[in-house]
mmCIF file of C-alpha atoms in Angstrom:
data_model
loop_
_atom_site.group_PDB
_atom_site.id
_atom_site.type_symbol
_atom_site.label_atom_id
_atom_site.label_comp_id
_atom_site.label_asym_id
_atom_site.label_seq_id
_atom_site.Cartn_x
_atom_site.Cartn_y
_atom_site.Cartn_z
ATOM 1 C CA MET A 35 13.131 4.235 14.620
ATOM 2 C CA ALA A 36 12.365 1.202 16.755
ATOM 3 C CA ILE A 37 15.281 -0.715 15.266
ATOM 4 C CA SER A 38 17.683 2.132 16.117
ATOM 5 C CA ALA A 39 16.141 2.536 19.554
ATOM 6 C CA ASN A 40 16.723 -1.154 20.265
ATOM 7 C CA LYS A 41 20.228 -1.116 18.790
ATOM 8 C CA TYR A 42 21.329 1.833 20.947
ATOM 9 C CA ASP A 43 19.137 0.985 23.967
ATOM 10 C CA ILE A 44 17.131 4.220 23.718
ATOM 11 C CA ASP A 45 13.883 4.355 25.697
ATOM 12 C CA VAL A 46 11.173 5.580 23.325
ATOM 13 C CA SER A 47 8.234 4.627 25.528
ATOM 14 C CA GLY A 48 5.441 7.174 25.355
ATOM 15 C CA THR A 49 6.341 8.223 21.815
ATOM 16 C CA ASP A 50 3.380 9.133 19.651
ATOM 17 C CA ALA A 51 2.793 10.764 16.309
ATOM 18 C CA SER A 52 0.072 12.721 14.593
ATOM 19 C CA VAL A 53 -0.336 12.594 10.842
ATOM 20 C CA LYS A 54 -2.212 15.093 8.704
ATOM 21 C CA LYS A 55 -2.852 14.666 4.994
ATOM 22 C CA ILE A 56 -3.282 17.571 2.613
ATOM 23 C CA MET A 57 -5.227 16.780 -0.527
ATOM 24 C CA GLY A 58 -4.339 18.078 -3.953
ATOM 25 C CA SER A 59 -6.475 18.277 -7.051
ATOM 26 C CA ASP A 60 -6.018 17.509 -10.713
ATOM 27 C CA PRO A 61 -5.468 14.679 -10.071
ATOM 28 C CA ARG A 62 -7.140 14.330 -6.685
ATOM 29 C CA ARG A 63 -4.583 12.715 -4.414
ATOM 30 C CA ILE A 64 -2.616 13.333 -1.251
ATOM 31 C CA SER A 65 -0.087 16.027 -2.107
ATOM 32 C CA GLU A 66 1.469 16.512 1.315
ATOM 33 C CA ILE A 67 1.713 14.798 4.678
ATOM 34 C CA ALA A 68 2.632 16.513 7.918
ATOM 35 C CA ILE A 69 3.889 14.275 10.701
ATOM 36 C CA ASP A 70 4.614 15.463 14.237
ATOM 37 C CA ILE A 71 6.539 12.933 16.323
ATOM 38 C CA ASN A 72 6.404 13.535 20.075
ATOM 39 C CA MET A 73 9.166 11.947 22.119
ATOM 40 C CA ASN A 74 10.503 11.990 25.669
ATOM 41 C CA LYS A 75 12.496 15.118 26.569
ATOM 42 C CA ASN A 76 15.070 12.978 28.406
ATOM 43 C CA ILE A 77 16.491 11.504 25.211
ATOM 44 C CA GLU A 78 20.088 12.669 24.817
ATOM 45 C CA GLU A 79 21.043 14.873 21.863
ATOM 46 C CA LYS A 80 23.194 12.195 20.188
ATOM 47 C CA ASP A 81 20.324 9.722 20.455
ATOM 48 C CA ARG A 82 17.848 12.280 19.100
ATOM 49 C CA ARG A 83 20.002 12.630 15.984
ATOM 50 C CA ARG A 84 20.179 8.845 15.615
ATOM 51 C CA LEU A 85 16.415 8.468 15.853
ATOM 52 C CA GLU A 86 15.704 11.331 13.470
ATOM 53 C CA ARG A 87 18.135 9.933 10.890
ATOM 54 C CA ALA A 88 16.519 6.513 11.242
ATOM 55 C CA ALA A 89 13.040 7.970 10.720
ATOM 56 C CA LEU A 90 14.066 9.796 7.557
ATOM 57 C CA ALA A 91 15.909 6.764 6.156
ATOM 58 C CA CYS A 92 13.223 4.159 6.826
ATOM 59 C CA PRO A 93 11.892 2.027 3.955
ATOM 60 C CA VAL A 94 8.380 3.488 4.253
ATOM 61 C CA HIS A 95 9.688 7.055 3.934
ATOM 62 C CA LYS A 96 11.776 6.069 0.924
ATOM 63 C CA SER A 97 8.823 4.254 -0.686
ATOM 64 C CA LEU A 98 6.613 7.331 -0.833
ATOM 65 C CA HIS A 99 6.310 9.034 -4.198
ATOM 66 C CA PRO A 100 8.970 11.741 -4.673
ATOM 67 C CA ASP A 101 6.285 14.333 -5.553
ATOM 68 C CA LEU A 102 4.663 13.876 -2.150
ATOM 69 C CA VAL A 103 5.741 16.697 0.171
ATOM 70 C CA LYS A 104 6.791 15.228 3.516
ATOM 71 C CA LYS A 105 6.939 17.586 6.504
ATOM 72 C CA ILE A 106 8.251 15.719 9.512
ATOM 73 C CA ARG A 107 8.840 17.448 12.825
ATOM 74 C CA PHE A 108 10.284 16.031 16.025
ATOM 75 C CA PHE A 109 9.276 17.346 19.449
ATOM 76 C CA TYR A 110 10.843 16.419 22.776
ATOM 77 C CA SER A 111 8.672 17.144 25.798
#
């Protein structure tokens, strides 16, 4: 997201995220992650879409195992 924010000159100051892991069993491992990303409400709609696409296309997101359920939510307040 930071790369897109810099490319399009989008102010993402104050952005934070909370991450919650949900454990599975047999085998014991993380089966799901829930990520809430909190961003500034003043970000324009077109820039929100850019940032959300960037977050979902990042190398870390793509490196996670395909069986891992990823619930990512974006909030603007």
